[in-house]
Amino acid sequence: MSEDIKTPDSQVDVDEMEKTDAEQDNLDQIEGIEATTSDAARPEGAVLEDDVAEANDNHDDDERTDNASEPAGEKHADDKSEPAGEEADTDEQIEPGKEDDQQDSTPLALDGVPVLADVAATVSDTENIPRFLTRDQYEQVGDDPDPLPSGFEVIDGGISATGGAQTPTVPDEESAPKEALPAKPEDGAAQAVAKAGAAIADAAASVGTMLSQGMGAVREVSAARRAHSEARDHLDELSQVIEENEDELTHRRDVEANYAQIVAEQTARQASCLESVRAAVAAQQAIAKTIDDLKQSLSAMKDADKATEKRLKSALDAAESQEASAREGANRLVRRVTDAQRGLESAKADRETNLAAARKAVESAQARLNALREEFAEIQRNPSANSAAYSVRGTELENDISDAAEQLRTAQEQLPRLTAELDQSIADAEAVVAEANKPIEEARSSFRDVSNATAEARDALDAARKDAETRQKELRSQINEQEKALKNQQKAQQEAQDDADNAAEILADANDIHAHPEITQQLAARIDSDKQYQAQQMQQVESLAATEKNVREQTRTSRLKFVGIVAAIVVAVALLIFCWTTFMK
């Protein structure tokens, strides 16, 4: 751990770190020129969409950059740059034949830092880097300038030598091609058409110039922003590495200063932790044996309780079977008594019915006899004039009276006999009921005994089950407590082992640091070197931030025009598509 010293991936050598700030900035400028050359070589149509997106992003970045605080190196960049609005006042006229001197004296810079002569000469000798003149600078030379110096070409857009933003140059009527003039001035219509064509051509050229300038401005802002962001990220990584190395250096120095105390403390701590580990292992073995004994006891208890439950269940089944048999016998006796009582009730009902019928027969015979006697007496008191009819009726009445008297006597004689028979029938029915009731009490007593025995067997089975459940639950609780104690001992063992390992690691680290003091010295030297490089990198970041802001300010107008033109083209295309689809419908 102590030998793993973190260094930045892009750490420079000692000789490279001794470069001056101006040399580093010059190298960055040369790289920016190479990037501009590669961008200029691409066709405009291939980068139009990317440039539009970058323009929108850069427009948002401008708003954030203007509101942000200025970096430390911004003052230097602002002194070297001038606003775009003063470009006309600051541009110098380039005389014919002096372009070489003018270009040789102009520094290759993006952020206002002059290029060293030896660096520029080396670059010009080793690389074919083209020089550029803006459209305004080229037109200031004249209609027939001397041939441009070797390596120069005219471009549209970009930044002039003064650093101001370039505005599109619209050719006037005098600078228009003479071939566009009408051949016959007297032809007014042809002259108007020619002027309109020339105006359209001039407008198209102006739009093309603004598009070219806008794309160039977007590329410049993107390159400046990318360079600033990469430098800032590298500075952040370097700061993080320095902070981590400083923490490591502080740790190594503390260990070296308290080495004897650390060794004594960690040795004692390691011994104590190992003793705790051994004690925890012994406790685990004892607890494991207790758990095994308890589990064996629980298994034996389950077997005994199962046998007891089986025995009590058999007794309960026998008692329930006997109870069912007794209940069936009692039910038969009850049905017999019920039948006897039903017969008694029927005999009583028959007695009442038969006695009522016999009494009614006696009464009917008595009434008939009385009626016949009254009629016979009436005939005797009032004899009829017709003696023959009287004699016949008298004879009939005498016969009827004799029959009625016989019937009454018979009915009166049958009434006591019928009453005796019915009373005997009732007595017989009551005897049957009494005979049926005799075994009822004995059956009830027997059934009560059987029911009590069944209830006792059921209670015994339930009690045995509850007792077994309680005892087994208590034993399981003891097993769970022992298992928890075992887990606690295992946890204590692991914690003690971790503490012992930690103490061993601390001892190993302390011994390593104490045995290699040269690593601490190397780390301190590396931190000092990194801090020097950090200071240089911070200056470079501030310079790049100032350069980015300067480029944004100088190219704001070109980029806004570029975005506006692209937006207008998009709107026009959308309107054209809309109109086309509308008319097609």
Coordinates of C-alpha atoms in Angstrom, one line a residue:
M1 CA 0.0 0.0 0.0
S2 CA 2.8 2.4 0.9
E3 CA 4.7 1.7 -2.4
D4 CA 1.6 2.4 -4.6
I5 CA 2.2 6.1 -5.2
K6 CA -0.4 7.7 -7.6
T7 CA 0.9 9.9 -10.4
P8 CA -1.0 11.6 -13.2
D9 CA -1.1 9.8 -16.5
S10 CA 0.2 12.8 -18.4
Q11 CA 3.0 13.6 -15.9
V12 CA 5.8 15.4 -17.8
D13 CA 9.5 14.9 -17.4
V14 CA 11.6 17.3 -15.4
D15 CA 13.0 18.9 -18.5
E16 CA 9.6 19.4 -20.0
M17 CA 8.3 20.9 -16.8
E18 CA 11.0 23.6 -17.1
K19 CA 9.4 25.1 -20.2
T20 CA 8.2 28.7 -19.9
D21 CA 4.5 29.6 -20.0
A22 CA 4.9 31.3 -23.3
E23 CA 6.4 28.2 -25.0
Q24 CA 3.6 26.1 -23.8
D25 CA 1.0 28.6 -25.1
N26 CA 2.9 28.7 -28.5
L27 CA 2.6 25.0 -28.9
D28 CA -1.1 25.1 -28.1
Q29 CA -1.5 27.9 -30.8
I30 CA 0.3 25.7 -33.4
E31 CA -2.0 22.8 -32.6
G32 CA -5.0 25.2 -33.0
I33 CA -3.7 26.2 -36.5
E34 CA -3.3 22.6 -37.5
A35 CA -6.9 21.9 -36.4
T36 CA -8.1 24.9 -38.4
T37 CA -6.3 23.6 -41.5
S38 CA -7.9 20.2 -41.1
D39 CA -11.3 21.7 -40.7
A40 CA -10.9 24.0 -43.7
A41 CA -10.1 20.9 -45.8
R42 CA -13.4 19.3 -45.1
P43 CA -16.4 20.0 -47.5
E44 CA -18.9 22.5 -46.2
G45 CA -21.8 20.2 -46.8
A46 CA -20.3 17.4 -44.6
V47 CA -20.0 19.6 -41.5
L48 CA -23.1 21.8 -41.9
E49 CA -25.3 19.8 -39.5
D50 CA -22.5 19.4 -36.9
D51 CA -21.7 23.1 -37.2
V52 CA -25.4 24.0 -36.6
A53 CA -25.5 21.9 -33.5
E54 CA -22.2 23.4 -32.2
A55 CA -23.5 26.9 -32.9
N56 CA -26.5 26.3 -30.8
D57 CA -24.4 24.8 -28.0
N58 CA -21.9 27.7 -28.3
H59 CA -24.7 30.3 -28.2
D60 CA -25.8 28.8 -24.8
D61 CA -22.2 28.6 -23.6
D62 CA -21.8 32.3 -24.5
E63 CA -24.6 33.2 -22.2
R64 CA -23.1 31.1 -19.4
T65 CA -19.6 32.4 -20.1
D66 CA -20.6 36.1 -20.0
N67 CA -22.3 35.6 -16.6
A68 CA -19.4 33.6 -15.1
S69 CA -16.5 35.2 -13.3
E70 CA -13.4 36.0 -15.3
P71 CA -10.4 33.8 -14.8
A72 CA -7.1 35.1 -13.5
G73 CA -5.5 35.2 -17.0
E74 CA -8.4 37.0 -18.7
K75 CA -6.9 40.5 -18.1
H76 CA -3.9 39.6 -20.2
A77 CA -6.1 38.3 -23.1
D78 CA -8.4 41.4 -23.0
D79 CA -5.5 43.7 -23.2
K80 CA -4.4 42.0 -26.4
S81 CA -7.9 41.8 -28.0
E82 CA -10.2 44.6 -29.3
P83 CA -14.0 44.6 -29.8
A84 CA -15.4 43.6 -33.2
G85 CA -17.1 47.0 -33.5
E86 CA -13.7 48.8 -33.7
E87 CA -12.3 46.6 -36.4
A88 CA -12.6 49.3 -39.0
D89 CA -10.6 51.7 -36.9
T90 CA -7.8 49.2 -36.0
D91 CA -7.3 47.3 -39.3
E92 CA -4.0 48.3 -40.9
Q93 CA -3.7 48.7 -44.7
I94 CA -1.3 46.2 -46.3
E95 CA 0.6 47.7 -49.1
P96 CA 1.4 45.7 -52.2
G97 CA 4.6 43.8 -52.0
K98 CA 4.8 44.0 -48.2
E99 CA 2.5 41.0 -47.4
D100 CA 5.5 38.9 -46.5
D101 CA 6.9 41.4 -44.0
Q102 CA 3.4 41.9 -42.6
Q103 CA 2.8 38.2 -42.1
D104 CA 6.2 37.5 -40.7
S105 CA 5.8 40.2 -38.1
T106 CA 2.3 39.0 -37.2
P107 CA 2.4 36.4 -34.3
L108 CA 0.6 33.1 -34.6
A109 CA -1.7 33.4 -31.5
L110 CA -5.2 32.6 -30.4
D111 CA -5.0 34.1 -27.0
G112 CA -2.7 37.1 -27.6
V113 CA 0.5 35.4 -26.5
P114 CA 3.4 36.1 -29.0
V115 CA 5.0 33.2 -30.7
L116 CA 8.7 32.7 -30.0
A117 CA 10.9 33.1 -33.1
D118 CA 12.6 29.8 -32.6
V119 CA 9.4 27.9 -32.2
A120 CA 7.8 29.5 -35.3
A121 CA 10.9 28.8 -37.3
T122 CA 11.0 25.2 -36.2
V123 CA 7.3 24.8 -37.1
S124 CA 7.8 26.5 -40.5
D125 CA 10.7 24.3 -41.3
T126 CA 9.2 21.0 -40.1
E127 CA 5.6 21.4 -41.1
N128 CA 3.8 22.8 -44.1
I129 CA 1.4 25.0 -42.1
P130 CA -0.6 27.4 -44.5
R131 CA -0.9 31.0 -43.6
F132 CA -4.4 32.7 -44.0
L133 CA -5.5 36.1 -45.0
T134 CA -9.1 37.2 -44.4
R135 CA -11.3 38.5 -47.2
D136 CA -11.0 42.1 -45.8
Q137 CA -7.2 42.0 -45.6
Y138 CA -6.9 40.6 -49.1
E139 CA -9.2 43.3 -50.6
Q140 CA -7.3 46.0 -48.8
V141 CA -4.2 45.1 -50.9
G142 CA -5.8 46.5 -54.1
D143 CA -7.2 45.3 -57.3
D144 CA -3.9 43.9 -58.6
P145 CA -1.8 42.9 -55.6
D146 CA 1.5 41.3 -55.8
P147 CA 1.5 37.5 -55.7
L148 CA 0.8 36.3 -52.2
P149 CA 3.7 34.8 -50.2
S150 CA 4.3 31.1 -50.4
G151 CA 1.8 29.1 -48.3
F152 CA -0.8 31.9 -48.1
E153 CA -4.4 31.7 -49.4
V154 CA -7.5 33.8 -49.0
I155 CA -10.4 32.5 -46.9
D156 CA -13.8 33.8 -46.0
G157 CA -14.7 34.3 -42.3
G158 CA -12.6 33.8 -39.3
I159 CA -10.7 36.3 -37.2
S160 CA -8.6 39.2 -38.6
A161 CA -5.1 40.0 -37.5
T162 CA -6.5 42.5 -35.1
G163 CA -8.7 39.9 -33.4
G164 CA -12.0 41.4 -34.4
A165 CA -15.0 39.5 -35.8
Q166 CA -15.2 39.6 -39.6
T167 CA -18.5 40.8 -41.1
P168 CA -19.6 39.6 -44.5
T169 CA -18.4 41.8 -47.4
V170 CA -21.2 42.5 -49.9
P171 CA -19.8 43.6 -53.3
D172 CA -21.2 46.9 -54.6
E173 CA -22.2 47.8 -58.1
E174 CA -18.6 48.9 -58.9
S175 CA -17.1 45.6 -57.8
A176 CA -19.7 43.5 -59.7
P177 CA -18.4 41.6 -62.7
K178 CA -18.5 43.7 -65.9
E179 CA -19.7 40.7 -67.8
A180 CA -23.1 41.0 -66.0
L181 CA -23.7 44.5 -67.5
P182 CA -26.1 44.6 -70.4
A183 CA -24.6 44.8 -73.9
K184 CA -27.1 47.4 -75.0
P185 CA -27.7 50.2 -72.4
E186 CA -30.8 51.4 -74.4
D187 CA -32.5 48.2 -73.6
G188 CA -34.1 49.1 -70.2
A189 CA -35.8 45.8 -69.6
A190 CA -32.7 43.8 -70.2
Q191 CA -30.7 46.2 -67.9
A192 CA -33.3 45.8 -65.1
V193 CA -33.2 42.0 -65.4
A194 CA -29.4 42.1 -65.4
K195 CA -29.4 44.3 -62.3
A196 CA -31.8 42.0 -60.6
G197 CA -29.6 39.0 -61.4
A198 CA -26.6 40.8 -60.2
A199 CA -28.4 41.7 -56.9
I200 CA -29.5 38.0 -56.5
A201 CA -25.9 36.9 -57.2
D202 CA -24.6 39.4 -54.7
A203 CA -27.1 38.3 -52.1
A204 CA -26.2 34.6 -52.6
A205 CA -22.5 35.4 -52.4
S206 CA -23.2 37.4 -49.2
V207 CA -25.2 34.5 -47.7
G208 CA -22.4 32.1 -48.7
T209 CA -19.8 34.3 -47.1
M210 CA -21.8 34.6 -43.9
L211 CA -22.3 30.8 -43.8
S212 CA -18.6 30.2 -44.3
Q213 CA -17.8 32.7 -41.6
G214 CA -20.3 31.2 -39.3
M215 CA -19.0 27.7 -39.7
G216 CA -15.5 28.9 -39.2
A217 CA -16.5 30.7 -36.1
V218 CA -18.4 27.7 -34.7
R219 CA -15.3 25.5 -35.3
E220 CA -13.0 28.1 -33.6
V221 CA -15.3 28.3 -30.5
S222 CA -15.7 24.5 -30.3
A223 CA -11.9 24.1 -30.5
A224 CA -11.3 26.7 -27.8
R225 CA -14.0 25.2 -25.6
R226 CA -12.6 21.7 -26.0
A227 CA -9.1 22.8 -25.2
H228 CA -10.2 24.6 -22.1
S229 CA -12.3 21.6 -20.9
E230 CA -9.6 19.1 -21.5
A231 CA -7.1 21.3 -19.6
R232 CA -9.5 21.8 -16.8
D233 CA -10.2 18.1 -16.5
H234 CA -6.5 17.3 -16.5
L235 CA -6.0 19.9 -13.7
D236 CA -8.7 18.3 -11.6
E237 CA -7.2 14.9 -12.0
L238 CA -3.8 16.3 -11.0
S239 CA -5.3 18.0 -7.9
Q240 CA -6.9 14.7 -6.9
V241 CA -3.7 12.8 -7.3
I242 CA -1.8 15.4 -5.2
E243 CA -4.4 15.3 -2.5
E244 CA -4.2 11.5 -2.3
N245 CA -0.4 11.5 -2.3
E246 CA -0.4 14.2 0.5
D247 CA -2.7 11.9 2.6
E248 CA -0.3 9.0 2.0
L249 CA 2.7 11.2 2.9
T250 CA 1.0 12.3 6.1
H251 CA 0.2 8.7 7.0
R252 CA 3.8 7.6 6.4
R253 CA 5.3 10.4 8.5
D254 CA 2.9 9.7 11.4
V255 CA 3.8 6.0 11.3
E256 CA 7.5 6.7 11.2
A257 CA 7.2 9.1 14.1
N258 CA 5.1 6.7 16.3
Y259 CA 6.6 3.4 15.1
A260 CA 7.6 2.0 18.5
Q261 CA 4.2 2.8 20.0
I262 CA 2.3 1.4 17.0
V263 CA 4.3 -1.9 17.2
A264 CA 3.6 -2.3 20.9
E265 CA -0.1 -1.5 20.7
Q266 CA -0.8 -3.6 17.7
T267 CA 1.2 -6.5 19.0
A268 CA -0.8 -6.5 22.2
R269 CA -4.0 -6.0 20.3
Q270 CA -3.2 -9.0 18.0
A271 CA -2.5 -11.2 21.0
S272 CA -5.7 -10.2 22.8
C273 CA -7.7 -10.8 19.6
L274 CA -6.2 -14.3 19.1
E275 CA -7.0 -15.2 22.7
S276 CA -10.6 -14.1 22.1
V277 CA -10.7 -16.3 19.0
R278 CA -9.5 -19.3 21.0
A279 CA -12.1 -18.7 23.7
A280 CA -14.9 -18.3 21.2
V281 CA -13.9 -21.6 19.5
A282 CA -14.0 -23.4 22.9
A283 CA -17.4 -21.9 23.7
Q284 CA -18.7 -22.9 20.3
Q285 CA -17.6 -26.5 20.9
A286 CA -19.4 -26.6 24.3
I287 CA -22.5 -25.1 23.0
A288 CA -22.6 -27.5 20.0
K289 CA -22.4 -30.4 22.4
T290 CA -25.3 -29.0 24.5
I291 CA -27.3 -28.5 21.3
D292 CA -26.7 -32.2 20.3
D293 CA -27.8 -33.4 23.7
L294 CA -30.9 -31.3 23.7
K295 CA -31.8 -32.5 20.2
Q296 CA -31.4 -36.1 21.3
S297 CA -33.7 -35.5 24.3
L298 CA -36.2 -33.9 22.1
S299 CA -36.2 -36.9 19.7
A300 CA -36.7 -39.3 22.6
M301 CA -39.4 -37.1 24.1
K302 CA -41.2 -37.1 20.7
D303 CA -41.1 -40.9 20.5
A304 CA -42.4 -41.3 24.1
D305 CA -45.2 -38.8 23.6
K306 CA -46.1 -40.5 20.3
A307 CA -46.4 -43.9 22.1
T308 CA -48.5 -42.4 24.9
E309 CA -50.8 -40.7 22.4
K310 CA -51.2 -43.9 20.5
R311 CA -52.2 -45.8 23.6
L312 CA -54.7 -43.1 24.8
K313 CA -56.1 -42.9 21.3
S314 CA -56.8 -46.6 21.3
A315 CA -58.5 -46.4 24.7
L316 CA -60.6 -43.5 23.5
D317 CA -61.6 -45.4 20.4
A318 CA -62.8 -48.4 22.5
A319 CA -64.7 -46.2 24.9
E320 CA -66.4 -44.3 22.0
S321 CA -67.4 -47.7 20.4
Q322 CA -68.9 -48.9 23.7
E323 CA -70.6 -45.6 24.1
A324 CA -72.1 -45.9 20.7
S325 CA -73.4 -49.4 21.5
A326 CA -74.9 -48.3 24.8
R327 CA -76.5 -45.4 23.1
E328 CA -78.1 -47.8 20.5
G329 CA -79.5 -50.1 23.2
A330 CA -80.9 -47.2 25.1
N331 CA -82.5 -45.9 22.0
R332 CA -84.2 -49.3 21.5
L333 CA -85.5 -49.3 25.0
V334 CA -86.8 -45.7 24.5
R335 CA -88.5 -46.7 21.4
R336 CA -90.1 -49.7 23.2
V337 CA -91.4 -47.5 26.0
T338 CA -92.7 -45.0 23.4
D339 CA -94.6 -47.8 21.6
A340 CA -96.1 -49.0 24.9
Q341 CA -97.2 -45.5 25.9
R342 CA -98.7 -45.1 22.4
G343 CA -100.7 -48.3 22.9
L344 CA -101.9 -47.1 26.3
E345 CA -103.0 -43.9 24.9
S346 CA -104.8 -45.8 22.1
A347 CA -106.6 -48.1 24.6
K348 CA -107.8 -45.1 26.6
A349 CA -109.1 -43.4 23.5
D350 CA -110.9 -46.6 22.4
R351 CA -112.5 -47.0 25.9
E352 CA -113.9 -43.5 25.8
T353 CA -115.2 -44.0 22.3
N354 CA -116.8 -47.4 22.9
L355 CA -118.4 -46.3 26.2
A356 CA -119.8 -43.3 24.6
A357 CA -121.3 -45.4 21.8
A358 CA -122.8 -47.9 24.3
R359 CA -124.3 -45.2 26.3
K360 CA -125.7 -43.6 23.2
A361 CA -127.3 -47.0 22.2
V362 CA -129.0 -47.3 25.6
E363 CA -130.3 -43.8 25.4
S364 CA -131.6 -44.4 21.9
A365 CA -133.3 -47.6 22.9
Q366 CA -134.9 -45.9 25.9
A367 CA -136.1 -43.0 23.8
R368 CA -137.6 -45.3 21.2
L369 CA -139.4 -47.4 23.9
N370 CA -140.8 -44.3 25.5
A371 CA -142.1 -43.0 22.1
L372 CA -143.8 -46.3 21.3
R373 CA -145.4 -46.4 24.8
E374 CA -146.7 -42.9 24.4
E375 CA -148.2 -43.7 21.0
F376 CA -149.8 -46.9 22.4
A377 CA -151.3 -45.0 25.3
E378 CA -152.6 -42.4 22.9
I379 CA -154.4 -45.1 20.9
Q380 CA -155.8 -46.5 24.1
R381 CA -157.3 -43.2 25.1
N382 CA -158.8 -42.4 21.7
P383 CA -159.9 -45.6 20.0
S384 CA -160.5 -45.2 16.3
A385 CA -163.9 -45.7 14.6
N386 CA -162.3 -48.2 12.4
S387 CA -161.8 -51.1 14.7
A388 CA -159.9 -53.2 12.2
A389 CA -157.3 -50.5 11.7
Y390 CA -157.1 -49.9 15.4
S391 CA -156.6 -53.5 16.1
V392 CA -153.8 -53.8 13.6
R393 CA -152.0 -50.7 14.9
G394 CA -152.3 -51.8 18.4
T395 CA -150.8 -55.1 17.6
E396 CA -147.9 -53.4 15.8
L397 CA -147.2 -51.1 18.7
E398 CA -147.2 -53.9 21.1
N399 CA -144.7 -55.8 19.0
D400 CA -142.6 -52.7 18.6
I401 CA -142.7 -52.0 22.3
S402 CA -141.6 -55.5 23.1
D403 CA -138.7 -55.2 20.6
A404 CA -137.7 -51.9 22.0
A405 CA -137.8 -53.2 25.6
E406 CA -135.6 -56.1 24.5
Q407 CA -133.2 -53.8 22.8
L408 CA -133.0 -51.6 25.8
R409 CA -132.4 -54.5 28.1
T410 CA -129.6 -55.8 25.8
A411 CA -127.9 -52.4 25.6
Q412 CA -128.1 -52.0 29.3
E413 CA -126.6 -55.4 29.9
Q414 CA -123.7 -54.8 27.4
L415 CA -122.6 -51.5 28.9
P416 CA -121.1 -52.9 32.1
R417 CA -119.5 -55.8 30.2
L418 CA -118.0 -53.4 27.6
T419 CA -116.7 -51.1 30.4
A420 CA -115.0 -54.0 32.1
E421 CA -113.4 -55.1 28.9
L422 CA -112.1 -51.7 28.1
D423 CA -110.8 -51.2 31.6
Q424 CA -108.9 -54.5 31.3
S425 CA -107.4 -53.4 28.0
I426 CA -106.2 -50.2 29.6
A427 CA -104.7 -52.2 32.5
D428 CA -102.9 -54.4 30.0
A429 CA -101.5 -51.4 28.2
E430 CA -100.3 -49.9 31.5
A431 CA -98.6 -53.1 32.4
V432 CA -96.8 -53.1 29.0
V433 CA -95.7 -49.5 29.7
A434 CA -94.5 -50.5 33.2
E435 CA -92.6 -53.5 31.8
A436 CA -91.0 -51.3 29.1
N437 CA -89.9 -48.7 31.7
K438 CA -88.2 -51.2 33.9
P439 CA -84.8 -51.5 31.9
I440 CA -84.7 -47.7 31.1
E441 CA -83.1 -46.7 34.4
E442 CA -80.5 -49.4 34.2
A443 CA -79.8 -48.5 30.6
R444 CA -79.5 -44.9 31.5
S445 CA -77.1 -45.7 34.3
S446 CA -75.0 -47.9 32.1
F447 CA -74.9 -45.3 29.3
R448 CA -73.9 -42.6 31.8
D449 CA -71.0 -44.8 33.0
V450 CA -69.9 -45.5 29.5
S451 CA -70.1 -41.8 28.5
N452 CA -68.1 -40.8 31.6
A453 CA -65.4 -43.3 30.7
T454 CA -65.3 -42.0 27.1
A455 CA -65.0 -38.4 28.3
E456 CA -62.2 -39.4 30.7
A457 CA -60.3 -41.1 27.8
R458 CA -60.8 -38.0 25.6
D459 CA -59.6 -35.7 28.4
A460 CA -56.6 -37.9 29.0
L461 CA -55.6 -37.8 25.4
D462 CA -56.0 -34.0 25.2
A463 CA -54.0 -33.6 28.4
A464 CA -51.3 -35.8 27.1
R465 CA -51.1 -33.9 23.8
K466 CA -50.9 -30.5 25.6
D467 CA -48.3 -31.7 28.1
A468 CA -46.2 -33.1 25.2
E469 CA -46.5 -29.9 23.2
T470 CA -45.5 -27.8 26.3
R471 CA -42.5 -30.0 27.1
Q472 CA -41.4 -30.1 23.5
K473 CA -41.8 -26.4 23.1
E474 CA -39.7 -25.7 26.1
L475 CA -37.0 -28.0 24.8
R476 CA -37.1 -26.3 21.4
S477 CA -36.8 -23.0 23.1
Q478 CA -33.7 -24.2 24.9
I479 CA -32.2 -25.4 21.6
N480 CA -33.0 -22.0 20.0
E481 CA -31.3 -20.2 22.8
Q482 CA -28.2 -22.4 22.5
E483 CA -28.2 -21.9 18.7
K484 CA -28.3 -18.1 19.2
A485 CA -25.5 -18.3 21.7
L486 CA -23.5 -20.4 19.1
K487 CA -24.1 -17.7 16.4
N488 CA -23.0 -15.0 18.9
Q489 CA -19.8 -16.9 19.6
Q490 CA -19.2 -17.3 15.9
K491 CA -19.8 -13.6 15.3
A492 CA -17.4 -12.8 18.2
Q493 CA -14.8 -15.2 16.7
Q494 CA -15.1 -13.5 13.3
E495 CA -14.9 -10.0 14.8
A496 CA -11.8 -11.0 16.9
Q497 CA -10.2 -12.6 13.9
D498 CA -10.9 -9.4 11.8
D499 CA -9.4 -7.3 14.6
A500 CA -6.3 -9.6 14.7
D501 CA -6.0 -9.4 10.9
N502 CA -6.3 -5.6 11.0
A503 CA -3.6 -5.4 13.7
A504 CA -1.4 -7.7 11.5
E505 CA -2.0 -5.4 8.5
I506 CA -1.1 -2.3 10.5
L507 CA 2.0 -4.0 11.8
A508 CA 3.0 -5.0 8.3
D509 CA 2.4 -1.5 7.0
A510 CA 4.4 0.1 9.8
N511 CA 7.3 -2.3 9.4
D512 CA 7.3 -1.7 5.6
I513 CA 7.2 2.1 6.1
H514 CA 10.0 1.9 8.7
A515 CA 12.1 -0.3 6.5
H516 CA 11.8 1.9 3.4
P517 CA 12.2 5.6 4.4
E518 CA 13.4 6.4 0.9
I519 CA 9.9 5.8 -0.5
T520 CA 8.7 8.6 1.9
Q521 CA 11.4 10.9 0.5
Q522 CA 10.5 10.0 -3.0
L523 CA 6.8 10.7 -2.3
A524 CA 7.6 14.1 -0.8
A525 CA 9.7 15.0 -3.9
R526 CA 7.0 13.8 -6.2
I527 CA 4.4 15.9 -4.4
D528 CA 6.6 19.0 -4.8
S529 CA 7.1 18.3 -8.5
D530 CA 3.4 17.7 -9.0
K531 CA 2.6 21.0 -7.2
Q532 CA 5.0 22.9 -9.6
Y533 CA 3.4 21.2 -12.5
Q534 CA -0.1 22.0 -11.0
A535 CA 0.9 25.7 -10.9
Q536 CA 1.9 25.7 -14.6
Q537 CA -1.2 23.8 -15.5
M538 CA -3.4 26.3 -13.6
Q539 CA -1.8 29.1 -15.6
Q540 CA -2.5 27.3 -18.8
V541 CA -6.1 26.7 -17.8
E542 CA -6.6 30.4 -17.0
S543 CA -5.0 31.3 -20.3
L544 CA -7.3 28.9 -22.2
A545 CA -10.3 30.2 -20.4
A546 CA -9.4 33.8 -21.4
T547 CA -8.8 32.6 -24.9
E548 CA -12.2 30.9 -25.1
K549 CA -14.0 34.0 -23.8
N550 CA -12.1 36.2 -26.3
V551 CA -13.0 33.9 -29.2
R552 CA -16.7 33.8 -28.1
E553 CA -16.8 37.6 -28.0
Q554 CA -15.1 38.0 -31.3
T555 CA -17.2 35.4 -33.2
R556 CA -20.6 36.1 -31.6
T557 CA -21.9 38.1 -34.5
S558 CA -20.8 35.6 -37.1
R559 CA -22.3 32.7 -35.2
L560 CA -25.6 34.5 -34.6
K561 CA -25.8 35.3 -38.3
F562 CA -25.0 31.7 -39.1
V563 CA -27.7 30.4 -36.8
G564 CA -30.2 32.9 -38.1
I565 CA -29.5 31.9 -41.7
V566 CA -29.8 28.2 -41.0
A567 CA -33.0 28.8 -39.1
A568 CA -34.4 30.8 -42.0
I569 CA -33.4 28.0 -44.4
V570 CA -35.2 25.4 -42.2
V571 CA -38.3 27.6 -42.0
A572 CA -38.3 28.2 -45.7
V573 CA -38.0 24.5 -46.5
A574 CA -40.7 23.7 -44.0
L575 CA -43.0 26.3 -45.6
L576 CA -42.2 24.9 -49.1
I577 CA -43.0 21.4 -48.0
F578 CA -46.3 22.6 -46.3
C579 CA -47.4 24.5 -49.4
W580 CA -46.5 21.6 -51.7
T581 CA -48.5 19.1 -49.6
T582 CA -51.4 21.5 -49.3
F583 CA -51.6 22.1 -53.1
M584 CA -51.1 18.4 -53.9
K585 CA -54.2 17.7 -51.8

